[in-house]
Short mmCIF file of C-alpha atoms in Angstrom, two decimals:
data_model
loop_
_atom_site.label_atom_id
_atom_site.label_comp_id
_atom_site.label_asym_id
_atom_site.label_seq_id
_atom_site.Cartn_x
_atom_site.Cartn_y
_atom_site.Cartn_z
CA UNK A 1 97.25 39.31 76.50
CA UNK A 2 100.58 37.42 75.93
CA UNK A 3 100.08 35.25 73.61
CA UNK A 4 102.97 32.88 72.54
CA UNK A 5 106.41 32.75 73.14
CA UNK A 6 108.69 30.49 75.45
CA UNK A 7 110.22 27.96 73.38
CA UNK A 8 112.33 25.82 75.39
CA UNK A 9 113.14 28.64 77.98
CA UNK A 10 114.09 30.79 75.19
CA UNK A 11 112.65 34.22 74.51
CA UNK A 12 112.26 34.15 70.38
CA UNK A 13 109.81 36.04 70.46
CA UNK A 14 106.74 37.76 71.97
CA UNK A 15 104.11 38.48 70.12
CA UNK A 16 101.56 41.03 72.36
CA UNK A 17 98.22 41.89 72.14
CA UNK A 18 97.15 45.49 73.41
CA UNK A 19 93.45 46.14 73.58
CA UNK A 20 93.13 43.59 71.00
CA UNK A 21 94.29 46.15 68.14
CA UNK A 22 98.56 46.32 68.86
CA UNK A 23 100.84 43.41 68.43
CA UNK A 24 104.41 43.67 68.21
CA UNK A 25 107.58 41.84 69.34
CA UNK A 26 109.00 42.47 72.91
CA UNK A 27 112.36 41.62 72.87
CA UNK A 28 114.82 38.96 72.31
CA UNK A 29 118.49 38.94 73.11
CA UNK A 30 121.12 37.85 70.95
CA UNK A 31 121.85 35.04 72.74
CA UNK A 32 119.53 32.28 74.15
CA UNK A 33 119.64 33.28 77.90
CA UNK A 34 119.07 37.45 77.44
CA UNK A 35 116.67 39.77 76.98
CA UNK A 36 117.30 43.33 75.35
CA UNK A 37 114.45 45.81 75.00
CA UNK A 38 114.95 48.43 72.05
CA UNK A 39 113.33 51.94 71.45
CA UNK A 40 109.94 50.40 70.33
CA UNK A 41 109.63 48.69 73.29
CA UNK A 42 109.83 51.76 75.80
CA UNK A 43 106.41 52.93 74.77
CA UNK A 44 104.84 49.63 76.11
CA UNK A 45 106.62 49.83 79.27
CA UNK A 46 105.61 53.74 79.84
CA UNK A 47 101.95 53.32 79.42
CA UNK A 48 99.98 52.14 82.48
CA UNK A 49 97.06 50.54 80.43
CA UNK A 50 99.21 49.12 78.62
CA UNK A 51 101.18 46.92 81.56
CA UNK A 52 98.01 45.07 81.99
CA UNK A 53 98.27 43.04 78.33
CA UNK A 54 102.44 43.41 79.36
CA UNK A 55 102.19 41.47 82.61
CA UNK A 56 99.04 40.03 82.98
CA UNK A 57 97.90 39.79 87.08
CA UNK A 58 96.11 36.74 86.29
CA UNK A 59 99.31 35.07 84.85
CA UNK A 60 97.11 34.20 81.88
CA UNK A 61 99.83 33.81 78.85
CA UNK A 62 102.53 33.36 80.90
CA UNK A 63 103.82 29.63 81.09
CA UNK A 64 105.95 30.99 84.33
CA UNK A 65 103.48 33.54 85.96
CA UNK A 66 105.69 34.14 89.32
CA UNK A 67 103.52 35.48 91.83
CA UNK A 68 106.18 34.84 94.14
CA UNK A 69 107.87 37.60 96.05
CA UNK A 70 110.76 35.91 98.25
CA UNK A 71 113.24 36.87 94.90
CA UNK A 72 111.79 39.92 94.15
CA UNK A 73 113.11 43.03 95.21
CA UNK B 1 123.72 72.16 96.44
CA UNK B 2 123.24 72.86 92.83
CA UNK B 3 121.47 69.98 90.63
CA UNK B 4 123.08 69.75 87.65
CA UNK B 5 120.96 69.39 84.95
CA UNK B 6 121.26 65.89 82.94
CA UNK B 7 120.52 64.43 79.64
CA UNK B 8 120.79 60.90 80.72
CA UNK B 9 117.84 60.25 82.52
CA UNK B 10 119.66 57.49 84.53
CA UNK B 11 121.83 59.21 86.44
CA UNK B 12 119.14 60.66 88.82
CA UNK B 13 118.87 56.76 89.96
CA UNK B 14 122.41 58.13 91.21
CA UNK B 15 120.47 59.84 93.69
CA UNK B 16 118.06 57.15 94.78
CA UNK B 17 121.26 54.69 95.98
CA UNK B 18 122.72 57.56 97.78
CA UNK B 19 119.31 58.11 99.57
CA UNK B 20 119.34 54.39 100.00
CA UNK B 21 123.16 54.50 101.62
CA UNK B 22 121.93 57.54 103.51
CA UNK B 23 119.01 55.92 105.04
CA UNK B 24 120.91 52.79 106.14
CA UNK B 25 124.09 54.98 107.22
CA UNK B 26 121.42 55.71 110.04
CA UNK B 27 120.63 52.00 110.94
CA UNK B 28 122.18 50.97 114.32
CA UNK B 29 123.06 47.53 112.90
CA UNK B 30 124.26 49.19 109.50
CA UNK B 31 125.89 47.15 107.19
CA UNK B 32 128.55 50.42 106.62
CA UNK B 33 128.34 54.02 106.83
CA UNK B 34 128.38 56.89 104.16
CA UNK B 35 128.13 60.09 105.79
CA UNK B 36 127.98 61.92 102.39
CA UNK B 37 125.17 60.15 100.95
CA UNK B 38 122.15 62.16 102.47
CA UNK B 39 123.95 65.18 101.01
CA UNK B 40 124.69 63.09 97.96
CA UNK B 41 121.17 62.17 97.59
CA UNK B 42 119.34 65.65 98.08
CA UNK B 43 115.69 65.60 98.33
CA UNK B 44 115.62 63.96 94.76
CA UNK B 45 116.86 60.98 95.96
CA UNK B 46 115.17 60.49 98.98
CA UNK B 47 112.13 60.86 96.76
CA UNK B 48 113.27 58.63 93.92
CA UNK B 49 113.37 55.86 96.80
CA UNK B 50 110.19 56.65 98.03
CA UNK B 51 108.32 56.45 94.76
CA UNK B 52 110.20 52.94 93.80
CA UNK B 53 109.90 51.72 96.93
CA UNK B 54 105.87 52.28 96.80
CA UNK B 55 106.06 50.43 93.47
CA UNK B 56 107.27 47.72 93.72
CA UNK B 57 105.32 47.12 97.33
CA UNK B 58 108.03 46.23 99.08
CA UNK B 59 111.43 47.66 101.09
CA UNK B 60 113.77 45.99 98.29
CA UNK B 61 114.46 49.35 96.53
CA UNK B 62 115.97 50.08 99.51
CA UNK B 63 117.27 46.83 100.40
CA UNK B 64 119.20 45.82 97.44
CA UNK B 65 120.96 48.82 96.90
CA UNK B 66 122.05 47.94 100.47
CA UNK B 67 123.09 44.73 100.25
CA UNK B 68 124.98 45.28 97.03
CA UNK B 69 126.98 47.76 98.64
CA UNK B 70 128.13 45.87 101.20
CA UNK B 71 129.03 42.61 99.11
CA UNK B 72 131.44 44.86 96.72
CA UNK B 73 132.53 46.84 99.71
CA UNK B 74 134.26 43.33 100.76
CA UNK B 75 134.93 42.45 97.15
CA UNK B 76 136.68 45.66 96.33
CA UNK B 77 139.01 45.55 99.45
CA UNK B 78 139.83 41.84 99.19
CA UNK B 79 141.02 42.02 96.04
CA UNK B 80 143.35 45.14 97.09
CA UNK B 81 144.76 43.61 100.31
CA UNK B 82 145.05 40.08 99.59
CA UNK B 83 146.19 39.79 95.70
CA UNK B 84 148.03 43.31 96.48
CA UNK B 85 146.13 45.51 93.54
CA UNK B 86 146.19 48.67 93.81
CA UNK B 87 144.03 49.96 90.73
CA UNK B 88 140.51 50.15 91.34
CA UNK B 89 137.90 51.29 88.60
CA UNK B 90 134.59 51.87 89.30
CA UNK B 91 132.63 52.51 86.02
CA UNK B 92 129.43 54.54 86.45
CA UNK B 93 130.56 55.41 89.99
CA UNK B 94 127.76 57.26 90.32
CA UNK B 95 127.73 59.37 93.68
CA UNK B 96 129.35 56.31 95.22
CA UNK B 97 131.54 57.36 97.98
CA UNK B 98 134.28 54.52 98.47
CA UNK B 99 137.16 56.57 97.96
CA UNK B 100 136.13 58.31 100.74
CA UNK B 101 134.83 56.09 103.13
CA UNK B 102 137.14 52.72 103.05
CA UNK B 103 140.49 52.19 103.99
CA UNK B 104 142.36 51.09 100.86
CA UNK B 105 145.93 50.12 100.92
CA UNK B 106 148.47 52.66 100.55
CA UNK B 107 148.99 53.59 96.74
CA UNK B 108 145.74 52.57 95.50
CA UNK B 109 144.87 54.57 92.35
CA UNK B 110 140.78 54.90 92.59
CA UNK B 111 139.27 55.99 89.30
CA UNK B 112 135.91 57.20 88.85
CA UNK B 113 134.27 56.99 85.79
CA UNK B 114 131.16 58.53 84.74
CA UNK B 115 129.26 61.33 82.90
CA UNK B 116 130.36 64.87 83.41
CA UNK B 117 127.40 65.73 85.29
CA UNK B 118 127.41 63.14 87.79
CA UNK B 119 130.90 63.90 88.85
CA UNK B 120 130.53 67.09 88.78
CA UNK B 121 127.38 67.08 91.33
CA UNK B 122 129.31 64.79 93.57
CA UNK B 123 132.79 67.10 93.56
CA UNK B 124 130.16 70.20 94.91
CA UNK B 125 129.33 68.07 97.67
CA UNK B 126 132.80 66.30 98.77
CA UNK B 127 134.55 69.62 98.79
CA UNK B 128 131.55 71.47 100.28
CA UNK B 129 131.90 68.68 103.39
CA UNK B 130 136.03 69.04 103.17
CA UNK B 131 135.90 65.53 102.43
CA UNK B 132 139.27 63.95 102.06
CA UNK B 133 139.73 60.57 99.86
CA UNK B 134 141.46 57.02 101.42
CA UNK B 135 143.10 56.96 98.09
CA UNK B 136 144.37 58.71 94.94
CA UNK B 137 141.01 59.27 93.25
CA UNK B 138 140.98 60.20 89.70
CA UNK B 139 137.60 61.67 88.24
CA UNK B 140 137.49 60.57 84.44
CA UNK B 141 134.84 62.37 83.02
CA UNK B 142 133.14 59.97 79.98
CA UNK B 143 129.56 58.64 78.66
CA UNK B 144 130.62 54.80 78.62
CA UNK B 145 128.29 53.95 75.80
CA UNK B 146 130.55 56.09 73.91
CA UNK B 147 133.46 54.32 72.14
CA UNK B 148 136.72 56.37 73.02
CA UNK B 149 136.20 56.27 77.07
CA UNK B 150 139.89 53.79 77.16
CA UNK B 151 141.12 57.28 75.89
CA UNK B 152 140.39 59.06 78.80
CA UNK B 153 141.42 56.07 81.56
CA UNK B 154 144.53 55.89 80.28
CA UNK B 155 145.19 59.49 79.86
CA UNK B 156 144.12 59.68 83.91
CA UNK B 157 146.92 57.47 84.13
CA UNK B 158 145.36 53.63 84.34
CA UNK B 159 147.95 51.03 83.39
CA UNK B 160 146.69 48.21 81.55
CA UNK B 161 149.73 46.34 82.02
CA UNK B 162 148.89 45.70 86.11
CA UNK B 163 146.60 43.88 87.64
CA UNK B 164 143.36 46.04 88.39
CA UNK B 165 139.53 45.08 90.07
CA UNK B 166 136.92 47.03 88.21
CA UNK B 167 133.29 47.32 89.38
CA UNK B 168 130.18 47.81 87.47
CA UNK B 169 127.60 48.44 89.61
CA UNK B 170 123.51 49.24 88.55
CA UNK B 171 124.54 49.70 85.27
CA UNK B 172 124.12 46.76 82.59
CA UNK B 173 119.76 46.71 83.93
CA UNK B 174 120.47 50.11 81.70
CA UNK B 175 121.79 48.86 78.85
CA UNK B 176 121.30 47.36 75.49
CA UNK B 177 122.76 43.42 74.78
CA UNK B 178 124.87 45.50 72.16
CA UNK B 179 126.13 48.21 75.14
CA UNK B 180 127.00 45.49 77.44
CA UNK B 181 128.64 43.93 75.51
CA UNK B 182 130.72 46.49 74.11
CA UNK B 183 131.45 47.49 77.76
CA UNK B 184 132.83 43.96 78.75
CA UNK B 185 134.92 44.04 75.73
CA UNK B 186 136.69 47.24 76.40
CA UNK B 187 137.23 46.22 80.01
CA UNK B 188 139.04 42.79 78.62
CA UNK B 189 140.84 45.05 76.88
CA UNK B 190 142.06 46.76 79.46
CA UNK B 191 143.11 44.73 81.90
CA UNK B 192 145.51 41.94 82.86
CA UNK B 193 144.99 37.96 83.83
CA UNK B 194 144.50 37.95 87.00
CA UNK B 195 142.46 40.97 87.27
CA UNK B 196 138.75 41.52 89.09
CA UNK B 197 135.41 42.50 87.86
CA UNK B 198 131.98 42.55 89.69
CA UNK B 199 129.09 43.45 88.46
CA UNK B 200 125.44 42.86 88.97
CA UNK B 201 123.03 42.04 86.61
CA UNK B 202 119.11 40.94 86.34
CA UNK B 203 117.66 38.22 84.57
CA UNK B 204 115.30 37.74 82.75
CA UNK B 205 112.50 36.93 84.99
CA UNK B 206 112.19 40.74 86.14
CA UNK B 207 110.94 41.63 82.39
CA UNK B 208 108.38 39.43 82.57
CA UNK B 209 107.23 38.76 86.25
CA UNK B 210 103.41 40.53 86.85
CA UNK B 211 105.34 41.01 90.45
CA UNK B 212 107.92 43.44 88.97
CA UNK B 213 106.12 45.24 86.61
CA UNK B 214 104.82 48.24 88.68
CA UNK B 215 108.81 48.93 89.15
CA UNK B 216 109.46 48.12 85.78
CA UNK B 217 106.74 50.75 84.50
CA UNK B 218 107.50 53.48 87.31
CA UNK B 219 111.60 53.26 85.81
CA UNK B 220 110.33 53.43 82.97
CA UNK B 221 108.14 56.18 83.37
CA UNK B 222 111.12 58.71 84.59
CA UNK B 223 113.40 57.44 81.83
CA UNK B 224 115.33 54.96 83.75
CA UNK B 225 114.00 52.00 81.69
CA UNK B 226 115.39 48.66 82.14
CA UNK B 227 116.66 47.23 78.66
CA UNK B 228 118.85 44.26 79.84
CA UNK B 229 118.91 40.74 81.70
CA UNK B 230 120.16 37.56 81.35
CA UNK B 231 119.89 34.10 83.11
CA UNK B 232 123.32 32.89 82.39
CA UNK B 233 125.66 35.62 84.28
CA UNK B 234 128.66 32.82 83.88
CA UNK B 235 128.39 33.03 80.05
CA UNK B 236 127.86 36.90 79.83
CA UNK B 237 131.08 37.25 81.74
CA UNK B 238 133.12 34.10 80.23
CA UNK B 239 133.24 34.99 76.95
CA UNK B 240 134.56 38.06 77.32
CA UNK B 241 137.68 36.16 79.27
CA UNK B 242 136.58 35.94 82.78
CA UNK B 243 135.79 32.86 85.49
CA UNK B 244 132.99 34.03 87.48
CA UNK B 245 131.06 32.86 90.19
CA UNK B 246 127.27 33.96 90.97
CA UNK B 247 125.72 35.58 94.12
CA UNK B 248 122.06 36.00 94.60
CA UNK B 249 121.47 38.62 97.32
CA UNK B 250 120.50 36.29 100.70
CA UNK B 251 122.68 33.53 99.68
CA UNK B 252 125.70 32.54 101.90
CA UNK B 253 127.65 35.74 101.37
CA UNK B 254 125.19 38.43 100.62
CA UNK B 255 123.10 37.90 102.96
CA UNK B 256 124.54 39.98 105.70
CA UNK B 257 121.60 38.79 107.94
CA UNK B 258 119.14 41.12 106.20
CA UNK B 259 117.64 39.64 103.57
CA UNK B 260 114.29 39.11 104.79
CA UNK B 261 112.93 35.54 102.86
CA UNK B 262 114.53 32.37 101.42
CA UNK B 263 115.78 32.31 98.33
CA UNK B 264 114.58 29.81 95.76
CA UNK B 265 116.94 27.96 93.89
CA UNK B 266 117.92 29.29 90.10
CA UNK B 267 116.41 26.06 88.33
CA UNK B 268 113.42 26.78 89.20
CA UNK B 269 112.04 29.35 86.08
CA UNK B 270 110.62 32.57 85.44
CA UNK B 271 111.28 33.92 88.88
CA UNK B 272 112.89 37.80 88.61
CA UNK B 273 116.31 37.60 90.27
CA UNK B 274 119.46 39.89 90.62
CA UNK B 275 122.78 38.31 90.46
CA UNK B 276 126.15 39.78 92.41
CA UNK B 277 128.78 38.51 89.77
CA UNK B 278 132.55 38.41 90.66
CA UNK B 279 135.08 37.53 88.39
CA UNK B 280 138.64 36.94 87.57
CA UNK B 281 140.75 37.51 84.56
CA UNK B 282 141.86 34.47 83.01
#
């Protein structure tokens, strides 16, 4: 699950839980408005189980959980 | 035609906005036409749209691609006929076919910059179809997260002296902050006030949007992942010297009538957009 990590509309930093057992930081751009995913973050994006604890469904975590699709493409 | 192999595994999404030119090419209300992008995209492509657009649930893999087109189609060809440029630069052209398909003013230098590959798989299919350019194309053949690419422009005959539009188009999603940034830099460098750039970019919102993530992960799985986004466009741009403005597909401008749903206003957080950024050297 997502567990911490919008401060003031600011990515700083994401702390995620995997199964319970993984925890690592997701990203953070340079700047206050980006994000930038590294190498260590491909591995999380690549693994289907592991999307779930990424992007929870039930928006649980996520201060913004945008189920809406009108901006998506 | 022959599929060259390629150690970037981005450039087969190459392939997937051909397929998505192709298919639209066919539309009766088609926002332009490419008759070498079905050829372009090869059965790779077709299936590269297929699989994304079963992802993400929805036709915008298709759609985007699409509308994005068509908004730097106009861009492009403003900036020639009206402020009287006549360098274009399209970096990571991709199998992008505008040298072939619009009608640039006379003299226009086109220059097409991207991995050896790419270009190469695209030349095999122009001259196979006897295509002839609208322009004087230039092929520069470079990997622009390398550092000596300006070499190579120049040496194709780019002055940086003259006004120029550049285009970066379904790249910087690729990208580290660190790449992108070291691309905008080297693109101030080389060009004059008064100069255009678009660009699109993501923000944000897409990385972290339960929505998005099914595309995010299927990217991802073939390579493709997406590294970069922002939510300020304006300041990306601005600090490297530019005055930009901000387009988000279906807004006044981009909308084409196509875009299928309102758009919601950028205050309003965490939402994954894609912004259409034009921008003028100041």
């Amino acid at each position: 699950m997502l567990s911490a990590v919008r401060t003031g509309g600011v990515v700083r930093r994401m702390a995620l839980g995997m199964r319970g057992t993984l925890k690592t930081a997701l990203a953070s751009g340079p700047d206050q408005e980006s994000i930038s995913l590294g190498a260590g973050h491909v591995g999380l994006l690549v693994r289907p189980e592991a999307m779930g604890g990424l992007w929870p469904r039930s928006g649980i975590g996520l201060r913004h959980a945008p189920q809406d699709r009108r901006n998506s493409w | 035609m022959t599929v060259h192999p390629t150690s970037n595994p981005v450039a087969p999404t190459s392939r997937w906005m051909a397929a998505a030119r192709a298919r639209e090419s066919e539309r009766p209300d088609r926002l332009f036409d490419d008759p070498l992008a079905a050829a372009l995209a090869g059965p790779e492509g077709f299936a590269w749209l297929e699989r994304m657009e079963a992802a993400a649930q929805s036709s915008g893999p298709g759609l985007y691609p699409v509308i994005r087109t068509r908004f730097f189609d106009d861009f492009l060809l403003k900036a020639c006929k009206e402020s009287g440029i006549r360098q274009v630069v399209l970096a990571a052209a991709g199998l992008d076919t505008r040298a072939f398909r619009l009608e640039w003013p006379s003299n226009t230098q086109l220059y097409e910059l991207d991995l050896p590959e790419v270009l190469d798989a695209k030349d095999a299919v122009i001259e196979a179809a006897g295509a002839r350019a609208n322009c004087e194309r230039h092929t520069v053949r470079v990997d622009l997260k390398e550092t000596d690419w300006p070499k190579a422009l120049l040496t194709a005959g780019y002055r940086p002296e003259s006004e120029s539009v550049w285009l970066i188009e379904g790249l910087l999603f690729y990208l580290t902050w660190n790449d992108v940034h070291g691309l905008l830099e080297k693109v101030s460098t080389l060009t004059a006030v008064g100069s255009y750039l678009g660009l699109d970019v993501m923000n944000t919102g897409l990385f972290f949007s339960p929505v998005a993530w099914p595309m995010m992960a299927a990217l991802a799985r073939r390579g493709a992942t997406g590294r970069f986004g922002t939510n300020a466009p304006e300041k990306l741009t601005a600090i490297h010297g530019w005055e930009t403005n901000v387009t988000q597909p279906g807004e006044e401008g981009a909308n084409f009538g196509r875009w299928p749903r309102p758009m919601l206003p950028r205050k309003i957080p965490g939402v994954p957009r894609s912004f259409l950024v034009t921008a003028r050297r100041t």
